[in-house]
Short mmCIF file of C-alpha atoms in Angstrom, two decimals:
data_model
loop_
_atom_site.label_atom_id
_atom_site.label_comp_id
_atom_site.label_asym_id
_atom_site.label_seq_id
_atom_site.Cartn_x
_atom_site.Cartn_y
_atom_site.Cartn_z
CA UNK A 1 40.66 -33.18 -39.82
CA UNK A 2 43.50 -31.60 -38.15
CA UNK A 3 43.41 -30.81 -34.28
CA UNK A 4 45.98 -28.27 -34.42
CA UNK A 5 45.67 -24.85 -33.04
CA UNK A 6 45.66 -21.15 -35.02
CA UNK A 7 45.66 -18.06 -33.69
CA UNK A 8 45.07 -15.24 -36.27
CA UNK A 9 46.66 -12.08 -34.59
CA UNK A 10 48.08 -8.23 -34.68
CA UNK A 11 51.12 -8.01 -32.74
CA UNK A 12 50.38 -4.27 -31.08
CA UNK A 13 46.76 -5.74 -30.81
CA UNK A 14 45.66 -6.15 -26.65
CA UNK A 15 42.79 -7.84 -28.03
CA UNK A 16 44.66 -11.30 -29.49
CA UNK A 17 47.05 -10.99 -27.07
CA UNK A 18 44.92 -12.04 -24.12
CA UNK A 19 44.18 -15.02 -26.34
CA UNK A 20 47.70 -15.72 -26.60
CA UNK A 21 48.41 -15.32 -22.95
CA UNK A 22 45.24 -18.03 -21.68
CA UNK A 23 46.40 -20.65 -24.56
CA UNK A 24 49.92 -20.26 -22.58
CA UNK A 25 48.55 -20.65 -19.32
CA UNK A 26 46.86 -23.79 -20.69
CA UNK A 27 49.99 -25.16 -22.21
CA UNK A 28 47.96 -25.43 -25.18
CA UNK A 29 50.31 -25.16 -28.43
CA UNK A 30 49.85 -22.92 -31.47
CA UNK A 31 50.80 -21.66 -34.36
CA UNK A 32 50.57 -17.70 -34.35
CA UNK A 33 49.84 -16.45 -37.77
CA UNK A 34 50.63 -12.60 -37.89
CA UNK A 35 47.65 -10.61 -39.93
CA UNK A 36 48.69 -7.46 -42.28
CA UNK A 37 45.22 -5.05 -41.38
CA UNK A 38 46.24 -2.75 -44.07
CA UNK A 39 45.56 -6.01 -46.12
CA UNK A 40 43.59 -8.63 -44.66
CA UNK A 41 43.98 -12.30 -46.21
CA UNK A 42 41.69 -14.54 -47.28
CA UNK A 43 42.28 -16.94 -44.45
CA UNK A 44 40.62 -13.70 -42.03
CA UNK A 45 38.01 -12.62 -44.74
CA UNK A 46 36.80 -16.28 -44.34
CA UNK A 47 37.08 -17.27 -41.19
CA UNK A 48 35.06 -13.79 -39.44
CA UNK A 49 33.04 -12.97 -42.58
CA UNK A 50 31.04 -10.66 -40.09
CA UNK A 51 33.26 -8.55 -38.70
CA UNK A 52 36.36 -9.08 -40.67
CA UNK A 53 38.41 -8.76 -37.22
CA UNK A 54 41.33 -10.26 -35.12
CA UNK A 55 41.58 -12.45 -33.03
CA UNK A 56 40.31 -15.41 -34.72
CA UNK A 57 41.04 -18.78 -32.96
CA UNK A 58 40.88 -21.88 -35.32
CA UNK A 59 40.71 -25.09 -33.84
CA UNK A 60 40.67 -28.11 -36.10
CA UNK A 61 40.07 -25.57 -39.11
CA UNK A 62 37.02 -23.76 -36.99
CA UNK A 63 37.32 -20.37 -36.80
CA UNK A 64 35.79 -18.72 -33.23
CA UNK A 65 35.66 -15.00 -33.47
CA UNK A 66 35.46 -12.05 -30.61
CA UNK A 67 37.79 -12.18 -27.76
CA UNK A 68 35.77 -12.63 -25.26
CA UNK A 69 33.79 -15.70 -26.83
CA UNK A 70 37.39 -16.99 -27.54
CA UNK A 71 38.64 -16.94 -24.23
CA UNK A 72 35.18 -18.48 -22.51
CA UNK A 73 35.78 -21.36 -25.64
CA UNK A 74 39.88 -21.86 -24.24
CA UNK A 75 38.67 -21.96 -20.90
CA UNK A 76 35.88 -24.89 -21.51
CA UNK A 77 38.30 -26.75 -24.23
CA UNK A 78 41.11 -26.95 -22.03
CA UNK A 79 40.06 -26.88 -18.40
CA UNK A 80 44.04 -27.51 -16.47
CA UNK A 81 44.56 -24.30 -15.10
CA UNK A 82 41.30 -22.79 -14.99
CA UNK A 83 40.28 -19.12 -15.66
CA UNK A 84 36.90 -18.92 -14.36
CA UNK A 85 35.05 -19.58 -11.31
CA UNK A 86 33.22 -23.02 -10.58
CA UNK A 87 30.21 -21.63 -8.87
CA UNK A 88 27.52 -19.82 -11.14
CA UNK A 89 27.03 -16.66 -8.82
CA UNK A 90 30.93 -16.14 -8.99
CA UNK A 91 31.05 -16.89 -13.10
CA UNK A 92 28.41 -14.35 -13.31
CA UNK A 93 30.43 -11.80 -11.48
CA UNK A 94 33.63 -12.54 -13.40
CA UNK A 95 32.04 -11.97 -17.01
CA UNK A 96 29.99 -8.66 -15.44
CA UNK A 97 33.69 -7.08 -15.15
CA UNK A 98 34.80 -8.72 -18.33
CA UNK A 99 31.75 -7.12 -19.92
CA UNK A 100 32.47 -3.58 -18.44
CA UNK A 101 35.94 -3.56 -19.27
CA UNK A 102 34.61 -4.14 -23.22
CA UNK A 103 31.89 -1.02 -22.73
CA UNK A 104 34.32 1.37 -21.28
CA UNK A 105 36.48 0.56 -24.61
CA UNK A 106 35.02 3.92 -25.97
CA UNK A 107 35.83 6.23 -22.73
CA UNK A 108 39.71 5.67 -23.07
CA UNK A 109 39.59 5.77 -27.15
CA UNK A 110 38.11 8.90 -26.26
CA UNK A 111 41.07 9.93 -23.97
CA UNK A 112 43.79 8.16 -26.54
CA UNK A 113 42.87 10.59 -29.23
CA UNK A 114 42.28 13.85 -27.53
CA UNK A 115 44.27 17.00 -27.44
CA UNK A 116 44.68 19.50 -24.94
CA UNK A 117 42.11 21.46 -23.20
CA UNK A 118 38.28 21.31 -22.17
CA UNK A 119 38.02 17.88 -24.42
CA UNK A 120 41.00 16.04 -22.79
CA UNK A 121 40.02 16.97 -19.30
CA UNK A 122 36.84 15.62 -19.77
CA UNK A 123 38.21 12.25 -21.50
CA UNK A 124 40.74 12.22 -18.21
CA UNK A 125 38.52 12.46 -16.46
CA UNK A 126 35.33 10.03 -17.62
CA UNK A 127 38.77 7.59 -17.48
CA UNK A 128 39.44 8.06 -13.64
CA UNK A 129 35.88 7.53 -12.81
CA UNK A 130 36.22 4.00 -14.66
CA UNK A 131 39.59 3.06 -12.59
CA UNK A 132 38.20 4.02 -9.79
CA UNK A 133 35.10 1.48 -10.18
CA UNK A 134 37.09 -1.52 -11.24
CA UNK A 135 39.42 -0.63 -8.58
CA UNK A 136 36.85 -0.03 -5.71
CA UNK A 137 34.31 -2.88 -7.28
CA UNK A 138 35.83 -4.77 -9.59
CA UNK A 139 39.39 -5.61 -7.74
CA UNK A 140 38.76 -4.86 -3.80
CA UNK A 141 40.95 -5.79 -1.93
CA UNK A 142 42.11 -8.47 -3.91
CA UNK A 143 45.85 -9.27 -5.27
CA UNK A 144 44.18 -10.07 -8.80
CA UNK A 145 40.78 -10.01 -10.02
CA UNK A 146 40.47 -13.42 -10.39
CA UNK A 147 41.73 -13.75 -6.67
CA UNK A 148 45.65 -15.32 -5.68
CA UNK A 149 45.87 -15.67 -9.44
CA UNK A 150 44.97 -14.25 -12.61
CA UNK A 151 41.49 -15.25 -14.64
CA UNK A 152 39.99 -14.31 -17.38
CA UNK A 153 39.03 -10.95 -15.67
CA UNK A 154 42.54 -10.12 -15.54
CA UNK A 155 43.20 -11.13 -18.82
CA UNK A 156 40.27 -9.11 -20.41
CA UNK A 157 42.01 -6.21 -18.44
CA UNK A 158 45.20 -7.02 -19.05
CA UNK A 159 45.74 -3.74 -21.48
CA UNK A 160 45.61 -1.47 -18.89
CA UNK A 161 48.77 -3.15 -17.61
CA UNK A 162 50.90 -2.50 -20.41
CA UNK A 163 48.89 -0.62 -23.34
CA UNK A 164 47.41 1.92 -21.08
CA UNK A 165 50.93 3.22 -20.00
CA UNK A 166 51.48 4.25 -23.42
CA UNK A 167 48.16 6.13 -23.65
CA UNK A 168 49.52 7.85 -20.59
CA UNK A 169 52.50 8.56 -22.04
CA UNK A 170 50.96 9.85 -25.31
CA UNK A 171 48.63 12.36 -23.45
CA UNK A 172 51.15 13.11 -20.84
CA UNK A 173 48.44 12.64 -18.13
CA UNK A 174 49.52 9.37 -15.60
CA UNK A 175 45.99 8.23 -14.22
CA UNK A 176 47.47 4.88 -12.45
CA UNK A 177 49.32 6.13 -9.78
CA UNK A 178 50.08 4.88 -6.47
CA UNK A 179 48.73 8.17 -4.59
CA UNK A 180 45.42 8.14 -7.03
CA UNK A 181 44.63 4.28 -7.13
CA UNK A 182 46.75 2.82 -5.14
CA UNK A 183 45.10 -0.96 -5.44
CA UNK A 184 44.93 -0.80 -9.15
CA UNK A 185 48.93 0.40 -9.49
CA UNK A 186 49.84 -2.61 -7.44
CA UNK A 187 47.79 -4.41 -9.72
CA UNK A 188 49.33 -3.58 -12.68
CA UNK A 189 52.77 -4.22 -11.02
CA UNK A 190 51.47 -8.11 -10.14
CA UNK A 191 49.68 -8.79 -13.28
CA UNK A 192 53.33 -7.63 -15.00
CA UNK A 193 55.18 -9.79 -12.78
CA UNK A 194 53.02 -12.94 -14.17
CA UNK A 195 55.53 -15.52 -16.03
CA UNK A 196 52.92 -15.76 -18.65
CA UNK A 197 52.14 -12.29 -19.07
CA UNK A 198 56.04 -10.91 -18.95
CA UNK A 199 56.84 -13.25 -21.45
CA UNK A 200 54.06 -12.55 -23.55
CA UNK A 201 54.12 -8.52 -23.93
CA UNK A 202 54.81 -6.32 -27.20
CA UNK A 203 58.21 -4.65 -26.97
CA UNK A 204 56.93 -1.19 -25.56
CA UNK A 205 58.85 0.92 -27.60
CA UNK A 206 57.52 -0.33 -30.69
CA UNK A 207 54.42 -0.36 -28.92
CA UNK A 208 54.42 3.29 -28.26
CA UNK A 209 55.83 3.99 -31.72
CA UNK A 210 52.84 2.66 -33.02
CA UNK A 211 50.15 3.91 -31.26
CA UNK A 212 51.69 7.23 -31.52
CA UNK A 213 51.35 6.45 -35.41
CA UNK A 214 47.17 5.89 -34.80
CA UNK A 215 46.84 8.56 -32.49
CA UNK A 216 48.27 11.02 -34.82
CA UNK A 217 46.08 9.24 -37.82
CA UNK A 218 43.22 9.59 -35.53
CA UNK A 219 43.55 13.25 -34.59
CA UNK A 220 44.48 14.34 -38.07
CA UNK A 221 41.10 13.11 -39.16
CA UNK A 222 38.68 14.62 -36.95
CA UNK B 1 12.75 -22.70 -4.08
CA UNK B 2 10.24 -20.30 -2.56
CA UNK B 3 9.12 -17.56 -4.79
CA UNK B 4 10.79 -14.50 -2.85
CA UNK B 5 14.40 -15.82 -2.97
CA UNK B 6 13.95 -15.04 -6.97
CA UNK B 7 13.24 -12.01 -7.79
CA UNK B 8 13.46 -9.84 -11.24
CA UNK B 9 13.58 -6.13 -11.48
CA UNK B 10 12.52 -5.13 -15.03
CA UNK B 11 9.98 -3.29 -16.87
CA UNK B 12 7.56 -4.75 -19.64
CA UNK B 13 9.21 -3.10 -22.64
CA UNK B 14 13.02 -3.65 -22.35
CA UNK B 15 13.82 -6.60 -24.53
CA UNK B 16 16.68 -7.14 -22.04
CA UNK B 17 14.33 -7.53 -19.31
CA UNK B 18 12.73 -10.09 -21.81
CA UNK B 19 15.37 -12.23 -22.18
CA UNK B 20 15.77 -12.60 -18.06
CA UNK B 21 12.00 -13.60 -17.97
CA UNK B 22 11.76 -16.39 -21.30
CA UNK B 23 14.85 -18.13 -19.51
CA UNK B 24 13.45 -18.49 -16.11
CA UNK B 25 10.19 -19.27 -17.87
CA UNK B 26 12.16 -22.34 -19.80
CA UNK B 27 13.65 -23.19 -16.82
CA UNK B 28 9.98 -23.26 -14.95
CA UNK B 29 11.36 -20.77 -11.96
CA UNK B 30 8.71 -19.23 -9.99
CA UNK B 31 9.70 -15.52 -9.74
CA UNK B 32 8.70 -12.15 -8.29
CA UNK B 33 8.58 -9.52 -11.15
CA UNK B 34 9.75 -5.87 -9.65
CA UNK B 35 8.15 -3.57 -11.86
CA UNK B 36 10.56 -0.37 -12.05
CA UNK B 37 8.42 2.84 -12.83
CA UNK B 38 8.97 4.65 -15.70
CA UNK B 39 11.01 7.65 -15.28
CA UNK B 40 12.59 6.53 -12.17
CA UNK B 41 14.74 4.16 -10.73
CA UNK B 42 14.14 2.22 -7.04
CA UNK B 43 16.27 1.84 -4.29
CA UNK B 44 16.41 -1.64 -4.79
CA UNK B 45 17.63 -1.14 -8.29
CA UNK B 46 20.24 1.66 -7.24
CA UNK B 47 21.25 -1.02 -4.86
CA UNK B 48 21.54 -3.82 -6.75
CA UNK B 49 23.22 -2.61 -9.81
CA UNK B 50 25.10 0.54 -8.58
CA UNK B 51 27.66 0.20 -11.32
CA UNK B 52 25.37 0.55 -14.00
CA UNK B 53 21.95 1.22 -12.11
CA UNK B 54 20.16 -0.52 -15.33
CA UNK B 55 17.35 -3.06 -15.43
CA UNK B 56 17.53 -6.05 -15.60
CA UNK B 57 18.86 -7.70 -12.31
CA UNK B 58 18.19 -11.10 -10.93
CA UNK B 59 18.48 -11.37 -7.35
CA UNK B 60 19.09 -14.73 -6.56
CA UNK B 61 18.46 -15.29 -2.69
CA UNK B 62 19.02 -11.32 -2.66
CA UNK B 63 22.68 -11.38 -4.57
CA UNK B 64 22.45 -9.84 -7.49
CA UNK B 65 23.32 -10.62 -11.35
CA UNK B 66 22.85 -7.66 -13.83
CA UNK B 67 23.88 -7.83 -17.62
CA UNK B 68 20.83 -10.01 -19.77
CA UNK B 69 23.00 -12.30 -21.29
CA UNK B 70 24.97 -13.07 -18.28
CA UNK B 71 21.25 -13.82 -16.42
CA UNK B 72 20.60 -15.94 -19.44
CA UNK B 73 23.86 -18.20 -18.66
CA UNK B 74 23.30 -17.81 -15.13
CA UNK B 75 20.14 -19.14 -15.43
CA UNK B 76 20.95 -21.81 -17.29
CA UNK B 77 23.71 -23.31 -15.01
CA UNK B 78 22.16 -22.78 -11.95
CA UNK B 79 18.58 -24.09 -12.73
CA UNK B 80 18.64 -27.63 -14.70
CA UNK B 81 14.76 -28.25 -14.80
CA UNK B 82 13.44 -27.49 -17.91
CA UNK B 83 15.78 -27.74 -21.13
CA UNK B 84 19.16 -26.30 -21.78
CA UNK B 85 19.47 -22.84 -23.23
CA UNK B 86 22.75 -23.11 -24.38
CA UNK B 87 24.60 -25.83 -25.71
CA UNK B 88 26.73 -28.71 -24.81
CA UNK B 89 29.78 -28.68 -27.33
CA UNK B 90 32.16 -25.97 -26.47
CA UNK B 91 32.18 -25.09 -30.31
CA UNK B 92 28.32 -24.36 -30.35
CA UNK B 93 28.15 -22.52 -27.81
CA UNK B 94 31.24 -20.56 -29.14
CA UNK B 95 28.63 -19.53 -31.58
CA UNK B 96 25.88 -19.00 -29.78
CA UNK B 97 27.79 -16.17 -27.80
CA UNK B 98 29.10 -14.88 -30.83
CA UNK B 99 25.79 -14.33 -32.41
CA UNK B 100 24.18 -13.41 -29.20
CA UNK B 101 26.87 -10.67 -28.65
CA UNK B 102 26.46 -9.54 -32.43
CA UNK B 103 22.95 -8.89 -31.75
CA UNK B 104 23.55 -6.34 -28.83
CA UNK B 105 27.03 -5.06 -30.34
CA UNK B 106 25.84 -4.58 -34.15
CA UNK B 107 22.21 -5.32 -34.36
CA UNK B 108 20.32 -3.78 -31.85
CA UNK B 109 22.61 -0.38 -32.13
CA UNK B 110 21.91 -0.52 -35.87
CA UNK B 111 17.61 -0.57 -34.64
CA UNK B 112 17.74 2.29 -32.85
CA UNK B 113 19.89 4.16 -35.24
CA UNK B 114 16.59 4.74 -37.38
CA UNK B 115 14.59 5.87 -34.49
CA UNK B 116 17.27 8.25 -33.53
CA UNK B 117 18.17 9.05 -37.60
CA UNK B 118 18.05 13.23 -37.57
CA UNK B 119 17.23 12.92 -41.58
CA UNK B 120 16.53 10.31 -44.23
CA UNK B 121 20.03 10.20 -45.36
CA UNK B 122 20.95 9.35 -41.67
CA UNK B 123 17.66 6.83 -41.61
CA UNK B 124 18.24 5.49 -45.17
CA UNK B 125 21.89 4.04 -43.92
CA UNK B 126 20.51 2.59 -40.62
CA UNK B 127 18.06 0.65 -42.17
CA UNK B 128 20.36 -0.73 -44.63
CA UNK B 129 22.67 -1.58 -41.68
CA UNK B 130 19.71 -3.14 -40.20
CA UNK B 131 18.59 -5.15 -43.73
CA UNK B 132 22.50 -6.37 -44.03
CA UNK B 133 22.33 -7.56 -40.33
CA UNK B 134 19.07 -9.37 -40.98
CA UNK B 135 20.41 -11.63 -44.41
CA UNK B 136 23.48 -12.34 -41.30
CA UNK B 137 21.20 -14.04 -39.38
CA UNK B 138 18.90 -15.19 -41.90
CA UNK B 139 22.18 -17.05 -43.42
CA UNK B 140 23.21 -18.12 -39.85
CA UNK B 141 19.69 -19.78 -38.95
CA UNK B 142 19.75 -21.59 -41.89
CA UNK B 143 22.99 -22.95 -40.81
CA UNK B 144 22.70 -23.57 -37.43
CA UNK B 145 19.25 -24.93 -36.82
CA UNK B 146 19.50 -27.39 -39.60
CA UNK B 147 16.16 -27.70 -40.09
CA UNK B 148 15.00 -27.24 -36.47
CA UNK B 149 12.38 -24.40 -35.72
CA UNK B 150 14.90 -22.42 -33.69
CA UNK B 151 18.60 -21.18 -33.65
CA UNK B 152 18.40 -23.77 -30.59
CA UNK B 153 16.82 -26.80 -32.46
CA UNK B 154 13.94 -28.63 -31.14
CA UNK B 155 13.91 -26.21 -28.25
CA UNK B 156 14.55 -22.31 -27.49
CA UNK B 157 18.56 -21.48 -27.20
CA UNK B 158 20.91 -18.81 -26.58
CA UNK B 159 20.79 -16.99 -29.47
CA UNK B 160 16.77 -17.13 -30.25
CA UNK B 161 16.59 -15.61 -26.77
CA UNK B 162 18.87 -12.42 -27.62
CA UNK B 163 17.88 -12.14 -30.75
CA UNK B 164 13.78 -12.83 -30.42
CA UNK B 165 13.69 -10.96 -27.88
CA UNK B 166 13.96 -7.67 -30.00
CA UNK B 167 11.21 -8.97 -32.28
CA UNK B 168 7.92 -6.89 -30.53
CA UNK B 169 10.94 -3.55 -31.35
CA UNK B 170 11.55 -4.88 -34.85
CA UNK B 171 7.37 -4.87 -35.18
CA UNK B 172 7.41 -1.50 -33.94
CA UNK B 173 9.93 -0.22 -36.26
CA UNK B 174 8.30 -1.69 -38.82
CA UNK B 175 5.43 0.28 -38.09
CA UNK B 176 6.47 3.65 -37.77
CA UNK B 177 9.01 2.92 -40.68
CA UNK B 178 6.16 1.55 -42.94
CA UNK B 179 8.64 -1.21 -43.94
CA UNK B 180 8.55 -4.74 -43.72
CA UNK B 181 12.03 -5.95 -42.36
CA UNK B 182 11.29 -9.74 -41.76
CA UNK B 183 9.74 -10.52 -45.15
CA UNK B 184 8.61 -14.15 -45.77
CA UNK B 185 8.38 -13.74 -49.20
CA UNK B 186 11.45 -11.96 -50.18
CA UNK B 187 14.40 -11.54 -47.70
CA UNK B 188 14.42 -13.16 -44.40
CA UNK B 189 11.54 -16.75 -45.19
CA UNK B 190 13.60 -18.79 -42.82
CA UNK B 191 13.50 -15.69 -39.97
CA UNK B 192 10.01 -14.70 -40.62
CA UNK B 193 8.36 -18.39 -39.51
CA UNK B 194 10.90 -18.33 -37.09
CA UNK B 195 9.85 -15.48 -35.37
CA UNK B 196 6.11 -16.84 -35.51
CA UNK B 197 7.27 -19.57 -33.70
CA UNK B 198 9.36 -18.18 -31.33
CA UNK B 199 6.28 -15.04 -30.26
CA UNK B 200 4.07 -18.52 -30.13
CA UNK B 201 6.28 -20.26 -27.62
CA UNK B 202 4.54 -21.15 -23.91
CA UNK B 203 8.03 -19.58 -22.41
CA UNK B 204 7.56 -15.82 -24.91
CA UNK B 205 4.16 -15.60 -25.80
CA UNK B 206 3.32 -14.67 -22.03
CA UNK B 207 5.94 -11.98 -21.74
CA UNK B 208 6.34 -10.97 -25.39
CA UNK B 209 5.25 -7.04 -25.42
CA UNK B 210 2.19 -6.37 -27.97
CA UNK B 211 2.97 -4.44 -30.64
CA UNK B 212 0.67 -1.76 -30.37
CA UNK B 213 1.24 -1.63 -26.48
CA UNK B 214 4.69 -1.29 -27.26
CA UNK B 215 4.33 1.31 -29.98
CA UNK B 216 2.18 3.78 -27.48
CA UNK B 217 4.97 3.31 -25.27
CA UNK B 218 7.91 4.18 -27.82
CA UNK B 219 6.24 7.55 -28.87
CA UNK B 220 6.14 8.20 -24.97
CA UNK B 221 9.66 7.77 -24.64
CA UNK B 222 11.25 9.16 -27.73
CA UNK B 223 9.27 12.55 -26.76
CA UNK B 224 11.53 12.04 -23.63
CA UNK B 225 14.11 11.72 -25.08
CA UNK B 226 13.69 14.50 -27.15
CA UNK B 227 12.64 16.99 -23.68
CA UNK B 228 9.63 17.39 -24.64
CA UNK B 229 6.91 16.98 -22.90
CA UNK B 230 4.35 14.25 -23.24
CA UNK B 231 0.52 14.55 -23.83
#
């Protein structure tokens, strides 16, 4: 059976690209195989029957599905580098943020696809009450989440450093700002300035080209 | 470890709560049980969990760990009397938090949806979310326990302790909904004697909620939830 490593991605997707950017700061090799969602092949259909979803990480021809279960699977495969806390209390505290960064997925889809007015205030707003835990809770004082360096916290979060901005953009309403949250904009500076993670990002104009696509998809159809 | 530097705020009918007490009950932890009130939420809770001021939390030599899978793991690592709730291979335990998560992000949602159904069309679909999400896990025992009486094997795991843990709720929705969802004969055989097992268990049968207890309880708080006041 072959040992090799597959990652079944979406290039403008933040989710598979955290994958990418822990297998890179394993220096584990793989081959990237790019999925077409508007027409999903059989190698997805069979490997995450139950969702049907990227990412899918196969590893010797066994598929592992959901992000988050991916990344916790990288991190105990390949332990150089690690991405997690030793001690249990701290582990637990690292997947509590990882956790609330998932949950809160709804609060900025809310803000990605509103327009103007009472709706988009609100969405703004339900956003900046987020930031402002992860920045006051989550982060601290702290360079990264994960400390000096980046973990799996950062990793989960990683979106707001680059996928966010174009959300901001889309809206017109800039949330991250040094005068509003001043911890989390340095943040998003350090986390950018990561070898691994600047050499890993989607190219943001056809980022923003294509999230502008979905958000006008998404508002046409409400 | 004395009693008082483990202590659990919960409440008897949140599953969640549940799956914080069968762990530290596999594990053999003596524990203080903080019973939150219904309707209101203590200091020590608002404390303790002030991002999401939800039950449960573990306070472990008073720091706190709130989310009921991430108890379950904590529990597991930190405590290694007792046997292991999730496994060793990194590629089984992949699975176990996959199917542990699919519970809470597909499952579970899809349960409530027929409580909270405004009309049959609405409750029709959630129940046929719910059926589809069953034959899932029905086909995922069969694979995974090979044979063993739980998704663990010879012992409780991971995913028998998110998913059973909704069992005395799936009762209870079988009651109001006059429908039998874990059906030996027909749809789920291989869930059905699991779930006798699991409800039989030294660790669950303690702690599992009884149905009608649990039923008495749900028409108190769906009237709650709906404003209006209960009798």
């Amino acid at each position: 059976m072959e040992e090799g490593v597959k990652v079944v991605g979406f290039w403008p997707s933040p989710y598979s690209q955290k994958v990418i950017w822990a297998l890179k700061q394993k220096g584990v090799a793989y081959d990237y195989i790019e999925e077409d969602l508007s027409n999903k092949s059989q190698l997805l259909m069979k490997s995450n029957p139950v969702y049907k979803k990227i990412p899918v990480l196969l590893h010797g021809g066994k598929p592992i599905a959901e992000s988050s279960v991916i990344l916790e699977y990288i991190e105990e495969t390949w332990p150089q580098n690690p991405l997690l806390p030793k001690e249990a209390y701290e582990r637990a505290s690292a997947r509590f943020w990882i956790q609330f960064g998932a949950e809160k997925g709804p609060t900025f889809g809310s803000l990605f696809t509103s327009t103007a007015g009472e709706e988009q205030d609100k969405a703004a707003k339900d956003a900046l009450e987020v930031l402002k835990i992860l920045e006051e809770q989550g982060l601290g004082n702290n360079k990264f989440f994960g400390g000096d360096s980046i973990n799996l916290v950062d990793l989960a979060l990683g979106w707001l450093a680059h996928w966010f901005q174009c959300i901001e953009e889309l809206v017109e309403i800039k949330l991250i700002e040094p005068t509003t949250l001043p911890r989390l904009h340095a943040w998003v500076e350090n986390f950018n300035q990561v070898p691994v993670i600047h050499e890993n990002l989607p190219d943001k104009k056809r980022l923003l080209a294509h999230m502008k696509s979905i958000r006008e998809m998404s508002i046409s159809a409400k | 470890m004395a009693e008082s530097d483990v202590k659990l705020i919960g409440a008897w009918p949140s599953p969640f709560v549940l799956r914080a007490r069968i762990a530290l009950n596999i594990k053999h932890v003596d524990y203080e049980f903080v019973e939150e009130k219904f309707g209101s939420k203590s200091e020590l809770l608002l404390k303790s969990n002030p991002v999401h001021k939800k039950i449960p939390v573990l306070l472990h030599a008073g720091k706190p760990i709130c989310e009921s899978l991430i108890i379950v793991e904590y529990v597991d690592e930190t405590w290694t009397s007792g046997s292991s709730i999730l496994p060793s291979d990194p590629y089984d335990r992949a699975i176990a938090r996959f199917w542990a998560a699919y519970v809470d992000e597909k499952f579970f949602p899809s349960m409530k949806g027929i409580a909270a159904a405004p009309n049959e069309e609405a409750k029709k679909a959630a129940l046929e979310q719910v059926e589809s999400g069953l034959a899932f896990l029905e086909e995922a025992f069969g694979k995974i326990s090979k044979g063993k009486p739980f998704f663990g094997g010879e012992q409780i795991g991971h995913i028998d302790i998110a998913f059973g843990s909704l069992l005395a709720w799936l009762r209870v929705t079988e009651k109001t909904t006059g429908l039998k969802l874990l059906d030996q004969a027909k749809t789920t055989p291989q869930l059905a004697k699991w779930a006798e097992t699991f409800c039989q268990h030294p660790a669950v049968s303690g702690v599992m909620p009884e149905t009608e207890k649990l039923a008495e309880f749900a028409k108190l708080l769906f009237a709650k939830m709906k404003g209006i006041n209960p009798q």
